Amino acid sequence: MASQGLGREHSVQDLIAKSRDKKGKRFVEKLMPIVLVTIALISVLTTVGILFTLIFETFEFFQRVSITDYLFGTEWLPFSGSEPLFGVLPLVLGTLKIAVIAACVAVPLGIAAAIYLSEYATDKTRRIIKPVLEVLAGVPTIVYGFFALTFVTPMLQELIPSLKIFNALSPGIVVGIMILPMIASLSEDAMSSVPNSIREGALALGATKLEVSLKVVLPAALSGIIASVVLAVSRAIGETMIVSLAGGATPTFDLNVTGSIQTMTAYIVQVSSGDAGYGTTIYYSIYAVGFTLFIFTLIMNLLAQYISKRFREEY
């Protein structure tokens, strides 16, 4: 009888413990959605706050400068004492020079690296090369900037004597090296997701490995590859330190890549370093330029999403 009493006592204690555990789990289950929603709202509200700050300060800038002069002007001379000029096209063109040069470097090399990693490399080789590419992505951009200024530019000057110390070519090439891992990694993921049955079918029909890679796998993974390129170019448009150090601070409205330029991000760095007082037209101009840059990157991201949905292959 005593043993039965002890057994009942233990069973009651177990039931109480289980009940407490259930209450604790229920509390956690109710609490976690609140925590997760709060975190999500913080990120959304932060984005909205940044956007509204850009809009309000940009509106203040356009109270002082004509939007037509800003959008279509070909001279950017904000520090001119007599008559400042705020035509943004030289900054936009400088930014596009860097992005185009970077794309010319990164796209062919990145896609070639992705094809090798996806179709030719062994598992052991892939485990070695992919971390090396990821290390490139983790190098601070200021290091890339000094690399462009002290190594790439002198090397290019041996080939192009007319190349100035500050130019568009050198930082463009280095920005291309910086975004190369993004294209290679994302494109390789897209190619690896193509089913092996498609490869095997093409090989069974007599296609070579190169033909399978270029004519079967590449088109099948096209949406992921194009999206990776668009995102990488968007990253190049927003690059700051490399172009600030190696590109110069001379906004010019021409297609020359051997002379000094200034990009939108480089101008923001220049003014933010203390060249303009608070409340001046130059101060508000950094918000206008920042908003222009935001529009560029937003369009690129929307384009990447559209391309991914438009050309996605279903298997």
mmCIF file of N, CA, C and O in Angstrom, residues 68-142:
data_model
loop_
_atom_site.group_PDB
_atom_site.id
_atom_site.type_symbol
_atom_site.label_atom_id
_atom_site.label_comp_id
_atom_site.label_asym_id
_atom_site.label_seq_id
_atom_site.Cartn_x
_atom_site.Cartn_y
_atom_site.Cartn_z
ATOM 1 N N THR A 68 14.785 71.331 -62.711
ATOM 2 C CA THR A 68 15.216 71.195 -64.109
ATOM 3 C C THR A 68 16.719 71.382 -64.241
ATOM 4 O O THR A 68 17.399 70.611 -64.936
ATOM 5 N N ASP A 69 17.249 72.407 -63.558
ATOM 6 C CA ASP A 69 18.702 72.622 -63.586
ATOM 7 C C ASP A 69 19.432 71.444 -62.971
ATOM 8 O O ASP A 69 20.518 71.072 -63.438
ATOM 9 N N TYR A 70 18.858 70.864 -61.933
ATOM 10 C CA TYR A 70 19.497 69.731 -61.256
ATOM 11 C C TYR A 70 19.528 68.497 -62.160
ATOM 12 O O TYR A 70 20.564 67.844 -62.288
ATOM 13 N N LEU A 71 18.409 68.177 -62.775
ATOM 14 C CA LEU A 71 18.303 66.941 -63.552
ATOM 15 C C LEU A 71 19.006 67.021 -64.897
ATOM 16 O O LEU A 71 19.511 66.003 -65.391
ATOM 17 N N PHE A 72 19.044 68.207 -65.509
ATOM 18 C CA PHE A 72 19.545 68.313 -66.876
ATOM 19 C C PHE A 72 20.796 69.178 -66.998
ATOM 20 O O PHE A 72 21.322 69.339 -68.102
ATOM 21 N N GLY A 73 21.285 69.728 -65.886
ATOM 22 C CA GLY A 73 22.496 70.531 -65.942
ATOM 23 C C GLY A 73 23.732 69.671 -66.144
ATOM 24 O O GLY A 73 23.833 68.561 -65.632
ATOM 25 N N THR A 74 24.690 70.183 -66.895
ATOM 26 C CA THR A 74 25.908 69.423 -67.215
ATOM 27 C C THR A 74 27.127 69.939 -66.460
ATOM 28 O O THR A 74 28.251 69.531 -66.766
ATOM 29 N N GLU A 75 26.920 70.816 -65.508
ATOM 30 C CA GLU A 75 28.036 71.326 -64.697
ATOM 31 C C GLU A 75 27.682 71.198 -63.229
ATOM 32 O O GLU A 75 26.601 71.618 -62.796
ATOM 33 N N TRP A 76 28.616 70.643 -62.455
ATOM 34 C CA TRP A 76 28.427 70.479 -61.016
ATOM 35 C C TRP A 76 29.544 71.247 -60.320
ATOM 36 O O TRP A 76 30.659 70.757 -60.154
ATOM 37 N N LEU A 77 29.233 72.482 -59.932
ATOM 38 C CA LEU A 77 30.211 73.349 -59.265
ATOM 39 C C LEU A 77 29.573 73.941 -58.012
ATOM 40 O O LEU A 77 29.296 75.146 -57.949
ATOM 41 N N PRO A 78 29.319 73.125 -56.987
ATOM 42 C CA PRO A 78 28.611 73.628 -55.806
ATOM 43 C C PRO A 78 29.441 74.587 -54.969
ATOM 44 O O PRO A 78 28.879 75.398 -54.223
ATOM 45 N N PHE A 79 30.775 74.526 -55.078
ATOM 46 C CA PHE A 79 31.635 75.361 -54.241
ATOM 47 C C PHE A 79 32.057 76.646 -54.940
ATOM 48 O O PHE A 79 32.902 77.371 -54.435
ATOM 49 N N SER A 80 31.474 76.903 -56.105
ATOM 50 C CA SER A 80 31.767 78.151 -56.805
ATOM 51 C C SER A 80 31.133 79.320 -56.040
ATOM 52 O O SER A 80 29.922 79.349 -55.822
ATOM 53 N N GLY A 81 31.966 80.267 -55.643
ATOM 54 C CA GLY A 81 31.488 81.345 -54.784
ATOM 55 C C GLY A 81 30.493 82.263 -55.451
ATOM 56 O O GLY A 81 29.504 82.678 -54.853
ATOM 57 N N SER A 82 30.744 82.606 -56.738
ATOM 58 C CA SER A 82 29.898 83.581 -57.416
ATOM 59 C C SER A 82 28.550 82.989 -57.822
ATOM 60 O O SER A 82 27.500 83.549 -57.513
ATOM 61 N N GLU A 83 28.578 81.858 -58.505
ATOM 62 C CA GLU A 83 27.332 81.261 -59.001
ATOM 63 C C GLU A 83 27.445 79.728 -58.947
ATOM 64 O O GLU A 83 27.898 79.101 -59.913
ATOM 65 N N PRO A 84 27.044 79.113 -57.856
ATOM 66 C CA PRO A 84 27.115 77.643 -57.764
ATOM 67 C C PRO A 84 26.216 76.982 -58.803
ATOM 68 O O PRO A 84 25.131 77.470 -59.110
ATOM 69 N N LEU A 85 26.691 75.868 -59.346
ATOM 70 C CA LEU A 85 25.938 75.105 -60.342
ATOM 71 C C LEU A 85 25.693 73.705 -59.807
ATOM 72 O O LEU A 85 26.616 73.044 -59.305
ATOM 73 N N PHE A 86 24.455 73.238 -59.923
ATOM 74 C CA PHE A 86 24.075 71.944 -59.345
ATOM 75 C C PHE A 86 23.457 71.030 -60.406
ATOM 76 O O PHE A 86 22.391 70.457 -60.207
ATOM 77 N N GLY A 87 24.116 70.904 -61.549
ATOM 78 C CA GLY A 87 23.671 69.936 -62.558
ATOM 79 C C GLY A 87 24.233 68.561 -62.228
ATOM 80 O O GLY A 87 25.454 68.356 -62.238
ATOM 81 N N VAL A 88 23.380 67.600 -61.936
ATOM 82 C CA VAL A 88 23.819 66.313 -61.396
ATOM 83 C C VAL A 88 24.364 65.358 -62.459
ATOM 84 O O VAL A 88 24.974 64.341 -62.119
ATOM 85 N N LEU A 89 24.190 65.660 -63.732
ATOM 86 C CA LEU A 89 24.598 64.724 -64.783
ATOM 87 C C LEU A 89 26.084 64.342 -64.733
ATOM 88 O O LEU A 89 26.414 63.188 -64.986
ATOM 89 N N PRO A 90 27.025 65.254 -64.430
ATOM 90 C CA PRO A 90 28.426 64.817 -64.307
ATOM 91 C C PRO A 90 28.628 63.758 -63.222
ATOM 92 O O PRO A 90 29.411 62.811 -63.416
ATOM 93 N N LEU A 91 27.932 63.881 -62.089
ATOM 94 C CA LEU A 91 28.046 62.873 -61.037
ATOM 95 C C LEU A 91 27.433 61.551 -61.479
ATOM 96 O O LEU A 91 27.978 60.479 -61.203
ATOM 97 N N VAL A 92 26.295 61.622 -62.158
ATOM 98 C CA VAL A 92 25.644 60.403 -62.648
ATOM 99 C C VAL A 92 26.533 59.712 -63.669
ATOM 100 O O VAL A 92 26.707 58.476 -63.632
ATOM 101 N N LEU A 93 27.109 60.486 -64.589
ATOM 102 C CA LEU A 93 27.970 59.898 -65.616
ATOM 103 C C LEU A 93 29.227 59.283 -64.996
ATOM 104 O O LEU A 93 29.671 58.207 -65.415
ATOM 105 N N GLY A 94 29.803 59.951 -63.998
ATOM 106 C CA GLY A 94 30.959 59.376 -63.308
ATOM 107 C C GLY A 94 30.618 58.064 -62.634
ATOM 108 O O GLY A 94 31.397 57.095 -62.680
ATOM 109 N N THR A 95 29.439 58.007 -62.017
ATOM 110 C CA THR A 95 28.991 56.766 -61.378
ATOM 111 C C THR A 95 28.796 55.662 -62.407
ATOM 112 O O THR A 95 29.192 54.505 -62.189
ATOM 113 N N LEU A 96 28.187 55.997 -63.548
ATOM 114 C CA LEU A 96 27.952 54.992 -64.593
ATOM 115 C C LEU A 96 29.257 54.512 -65.225
ATOM 116 O O LEU A 96 29.371 53.347 -65.613
ATOM 117 N N LYS A 97 30.250 55.397 -65.336
ATOM 118 C CA LYS A 97 31.553 54.968 -65.843
ATOM 119 C C LYS A 97 32.124 53.844 -64.977
ATOM 120 O O LYS A 97 32.582 52.810 -65.485
ATOM 121 N N ILE A 98 32.097 54.060 -63.666
ATOM 122 C CA ILE A 98 32.616 53.054 -62.742
ATOM 123 C C ILE A 98 31.819 51.753 -62.859
ATOM 124 O O ILE A 98 32.389 50.653 -62.919
ATOM 125 N N ALA A 99 30.491 51.872 -62.921
ATOM 126 C CA ALA A 99 29.640 50.682 -62.978
ATOM 127 C C ALA A 99 29.869 49.892 -64.268
ATOM 128 O O ALA A 99 29.928 48.659 -64.246
ATOM 129 N N VAL A 100 30.000 50.593 -65.399
ATOM 130 C CA VAL A 100 30.190 49.906 -66.681
ATOM 131 C C VAL A 100 31.546 49.213 -66.727
ATOM 132 O O VAL A 100 31.656 48.045 -67.153
ATOM 133 N N ILE A 101 32.602 49.901 -66.296
ATOM 134 C CA ILE A 101 33.937 49.292 -66.284
ATOM 135 C C ILE A 101 33.951 48.079 -65.350
ATOM 136 O O ILE A 101 34.495 47.017 -65.681
ATOM 137 N N ALA A 102 33.334 48.230 -64.186
ATOM 138 C CA ALA A 102 33.272 47.114 -63.231
ATOM 139 C C ALA A 102 32.526 45.927 -63.826
ATOM 140 O O ALA A 102 32.945 44.770 -63.665
ATOM 141 N N ALA A 103 31.416 46.204 -64.523
ATOM 142 C CA ALA A 103 30.640 45.120 -65.142
ATOM 143 C C ALA A 103 31.444 44.422 -66.235
ATOM 144 O O ALA A 103 31.391 43.187 -66.367
ATOM 145 N N CYS A 104 32.206 45.202 -67.022
ATOM 146 C CA CYS A 104 33.033 44.599 -68.076
ATOM 147 C C CYS A 104 34.088 43.667 -67.499
ATOM 148 O O CYS A 104 34.493 42.687 -68.153
ATOM 149 N N VAL A 105 34.551 43.950 -66.288
ATOM 150 C CA VAL A 105 35.536 43.087 -65.639
ATOM 151 C C VAL A 105 34.864 41.907 -64.946
ATOM 152 O O VAL A 105 35.279 40.746 -65.108
ATOM 153 N N ALA A 106 33.815 42.185 -64.196
ATOM 154 C CA ALA A 106 33.257 41.170 -63.300
ATOM 155 C C ALA A 106 32.347 40.170 -63.991
ATOM 156 O O ALA A 106 32.324 38.993 -63.626
ATOM 157 N N VAL A 107 31.572 40.611 -64.985
ATOM 158 C CA VAL A 107 30.571 39.704 -65.588
ATOM 159 C C VAL A 107 31.219 38.533 -66.309
ATOM 160 O O VAL A 107 30.897 37.369 -66.003
ATOM 161 N N PRO A 108 32.139 38.742 -67.256
ATOM 162 C CA PRO A 108 32.730 37.569 -67.915
ATOM 163 C C PRO A 108 33.541 36.688 -66.975
ATOM 164 O O PRO A 108 33.443 35.454 -67.031
ATOM 165 N N LEU A 109 34.335 37.313 -66.096
ATOM 166 C CA LEU A 109 35.145 36.523 -65.174
ATOM 167 C C LEU A 109 34.270 35.789 -64.150
ATOM 168 O O LEU A 109 34.518 34.632 -63.816
ATOM 169 N N GLY A 110 33.244 36.467 -63.647
ATOM 170 C CA GLY A 110 32.370 35.850 -62.655
ATOM 171 C C GLY A 110 31.582 34.688 -63.221
ATOM 172 O O GLY A 110 31.471 33.623 -62.590
ATOM 173 N N ILE A 111 31.026 34.851 -64.432
ATOM 174 C CA ILE A 111 30.264 33.762 -65.052
ATOM 175 C C ILE A 111 31.185 32.604 -65.427
ATOM 176 O O ILE A 111 30.828 31.429 -65.272
ATOM 177 N N ALA A 112 32.391 32.929 -65.912
ATOM 178 C CA ALA A 112 33.356 31.864 -66.223
ATOM 179 C C ALA A 112 33.722 31.075 -64.969
ATOM 180 O O ALA A 112 33.791 29.834 -64.991
ATOM 181 N N ALA A 113 33.944 31.783 -63.866
ATOM 182 C CA ALA A 113 34.251 31.103 -62.602
ATOM 183 C C ALA A 113 33.074 30.245 -62.149
ATOM 184 O O ALA A 113 33.255 29.127 -61.645
ATOM 185 N N ALA A 114 31.852 30.759 -62.339
ATOM 186 C CA ALA A 114 30.663 29.998 -61.950
ATOM 187 C C ALA A 114 30.517 28.734 -62.783
ATOM 188 O O ALA A 114 30.168 27.667 -62.257
ATOM 189 N N ILE A 115 30.781 28.827 -64.093
ATOM 190 C CA ILE A 115 30.704 27.642 -64.965
ATOM 191 C C ILE A 115 31.730 26.600 -64.536
ATOM 192 O O ILE A 115 31.426 25.401 -64.460
ATOM 193 N N TYR A 116 32.926 27.065 -64.216
ATOM 194 C CA TYR A 116 33.962 26.111 -63.792
ATOM 195 C C TYR A 116 33.573 25.429 -62.481
ATOM 196 O O TYR A 116 33.666 24.199 -62.351
ATOM 197 N N LEU A 117 33.136 26.227 -61.510
ATOM 198 C CA LEU A 117 32.783 25.656 -60.208
ATOM 199 C C LEU A 117 31.596 24.706 -60.308
ATOM 200 O O LEU A 117 31.551 23.677 -59.623
ATOM 201 N N SER A 118 30.637 25.036 -61.167
ATOM 202 C CA SER A 118 29.424 24.229 -61.252
ATOM 203 C C SER A 118 29.601 22.982 -62.112
ATOM 204 O O SER A 118 29.089 21.915 -61.765
ATOM 205 N N GLU A 119 30.368 23.098 -63.215
ATOM 206 C CA GLU A 119 30.385 22.021 -64.210
ATOM 207 C C GLU A 119 31.701 21.254 -64.284
ATOM 208 O O GLU A 119 31.709 20.113 -64.747
ATOM 209 N N TYR A 120 32.790 21.858 -63.870
ATOM 210 C CA TYR A 120 34.087 21.223 -64.093
ATOM 211 C C TYR A 120 34.833 20.882 -62.797
ATOM 212 O O TYR A 120 35.547 19.880 -62.740
ATOM 213 N N ALA A 121 34.701 21.707 -61.788
ATOM 214 C CA ALA A 121 35.508 21.532 -60.575
ATOM 215 C C ALA A 121 35.063 20.308 -59.774
ATOM 216 O O ALA A 121 33.867 19.991 -59.712
ATOM 217 N N THR A 122 36.041 19.626 -59.190
ATOM 218 C CA THR A 122 35.714 18.534 -58.278
ATOM 219 C C THR A 122 35.251 19.112 -56.944
ATOM 220 O O THR A 122 35.411 20.309 -56.674
ATOM 221 N N ASP A 123 34.679 18.251 -56.108
ATOM 222 C CA ASP A 123 34.203 18.729 -54.803
ATOM 223 C C ASP A 123 35.343 19.313 -53.976
ATOM 224 O O ASP A 123 35.171 20.333 -53.296
ATOM 225 N N LYS A 124 36.509 18.693 -54.047
ATOM 226 C CA LYS A 124 37.659 19.184 -53.286
ATOM 227 C C LYS A 124 38.091 20.558 -53.786
ATOM 228 O O LYS A 124 38.347 21.470 -52.993
ATOM 229 N N THR A 125 38.154 20.724 -55.103
ATOM 230 C CA THR A 125 38.536 22.016 -55.677
ATOM 231 C C THR A 125 37.510 23.088 -55.339
ATOM 232 O O THR A 125 37.862 24.221 -55.014
ATOM 233 N N ARG A 126 36.236 22.718 -55.406
ATOM 234 C CA ARG A 126 35.165 23.669 -55.088
ATOM 235 C C ARG A 126 35.258 24.128 -53.642
ATOM 236 O O ARG A 126 35.033 25.304 -53.334
ATOM 237 N N ARG A 127 35.581 23.198 -52.742
ATOM 238 C CA ARG A 127 35.689 23.564 -51.319
ATOM 239 C C ARG A 127 36.859 24.505 -51.062
ATOM 240 O O ARG A 127 36.878 25.216 -50.058
ATOM 241 N N ILE A 128 37.839 24.534 -51.965
ATOM 242 C CA ILE A 128 38.987 25.428 -51.801
ATOM 243 C C ILE A 128 38.711 26.795 -52.435
ATOM 244 O O ILE A 128 38.971 27.840 -51.845
ATOM 245 N N ILE A 129 38.154 26.779 -53.671
ATOM 246 C CA ILE A 129 38.002 28.022 -54.429
ATOM 247 C C ILE A 129 36.893 28.900 -53.876
ATOM 248 O O ILE A 129 37.047 30.128 -53.772
ATOM 249 N N LYS A 130 35.755 28.313 -53.503
ATOM 250 C CA LYS A 130 34.633 29.131 -53.029
ATOM 251 C C LYS A 130 34.976 29.947 -51.787
ATOM 252 O O LYS A 130 34.651 31.139 -51.721
ATOM 253 N N PRO A 131 35.656 29.364 -50.775
ATOM 254 C CA PRO A 131 36.056 30.207 -49.629
ATOM 255 C C PRO A 131 37.009 31.330 -50.013
ATOM 256 O O PRO A 131 36.952 32.412 -49.433
ATOM 257 N N VAL A 132 37.883 31.083 -51.015
ATOM 258 C CA VAL A 132 38.796 32.141 -51.464
ATOM 259 C C VAL A 132 38.004 33.293 -52.073
ATOM 260 O O VAL A 132 38.283 34.470 -51.812
ATOM 261 N N LEU A 133 36.995 32.980 -52.889
ATOM 262 C CA LEU A 133 36.143 34.014 -53.452
ATOM 263 C C LEU A 133 35.397 34.777 -52.361
ATOM 264 O O LEU A 133 35.230 36.000 -52.445
ATOM 265 N N GLU A 134 34.953 34.061 -51.342
ATOM 266 C CA GLU A 134 34.240 34.711 -50.247
ATOM 267 C C GLU A 134 35.162 35.616 -49.438
ATOM 268 O O GLU A 134 34.712 36.627 -48.893
ATOM 269 N N VAL A 135 36.448 35.263 -49.366
ATOM 270 C CA VAL A 135 37.416 36.135 -48.692
ATOM 271 C C VAL A 135 37.540 37.459 -49.450
ATOM 272 O O VAL A 135 37.622 38.534 -48.856
ATOM 273 N N LEU A 136 37.543 37.403 -50.785
ATOM 274 C CA LEU A 136 37.579 38.631 -51.590
ATOM 275 C C LEU A 136 36.398 39.533 -51.265
ATOM 276 O O LEU A 136 36.531 40.753 -51.190
ATOM 277 N N ALA A 137 35.238 38.917 -51.063
ATOM 278 C CA ALA A 137 34.037 39.699 -50.741
ATOM 279 C C ALA A 137 34.132 40.335 -49.363
ATOM 280 O O ALA A 137 33.449 41.324 -49.090
ATOM 281 N N GLY A 138 34.972 39.788 -48.489
ATOM 282 C CA GLY A 138 35.084 40.312 -47.133
ATOM 283 C C GLY A 138 36.186 41.328 -46.931
ATOM 284 O O GLY A 138 36.335 41.866 -45.826
ATOM 285 N N VAL A 139 36.966 41.615 -47.966
ATOM 286 C CA VAL A 139 38.046 42.603 -47.844
ATOM 287 C C VAL A 139 37.440 43.997 -47.714
ATOM 288 O O VAL A 139 36.551 44.365 -48.494
ATOM 289 N N PRO A 140 37.877 44.808 -46.746
ATOM 290 C CA PRO A 140 37.331 46.168 -46.603
ATOM 291 C C PRO A 140 37.555 46.991 -47.868
ATOM 292 O O PRO A 140 38.611 46.904 -48.500
ATOM 293 N N THR A 141 36.563 47.804 -48.225
ATOM 294 C CA THR A 141 36.657 48.557 -49.473
ATOM 295 C C THR A 141 37.766 49.607 -49.440
ATOM 296 O O THR A 141 38.292 49.963 -50.489
ATOM 297 N N ILE A 142 38.131 50.078 -48.253
ATOM 298 C CA ILE A 142 39.226 51.056 -48.191
ATOM 299 C C ILE A 142 40.546 50.407 -48.594
ATOM 300 O O ILE A 142 41.417 51.041 -49.194
#
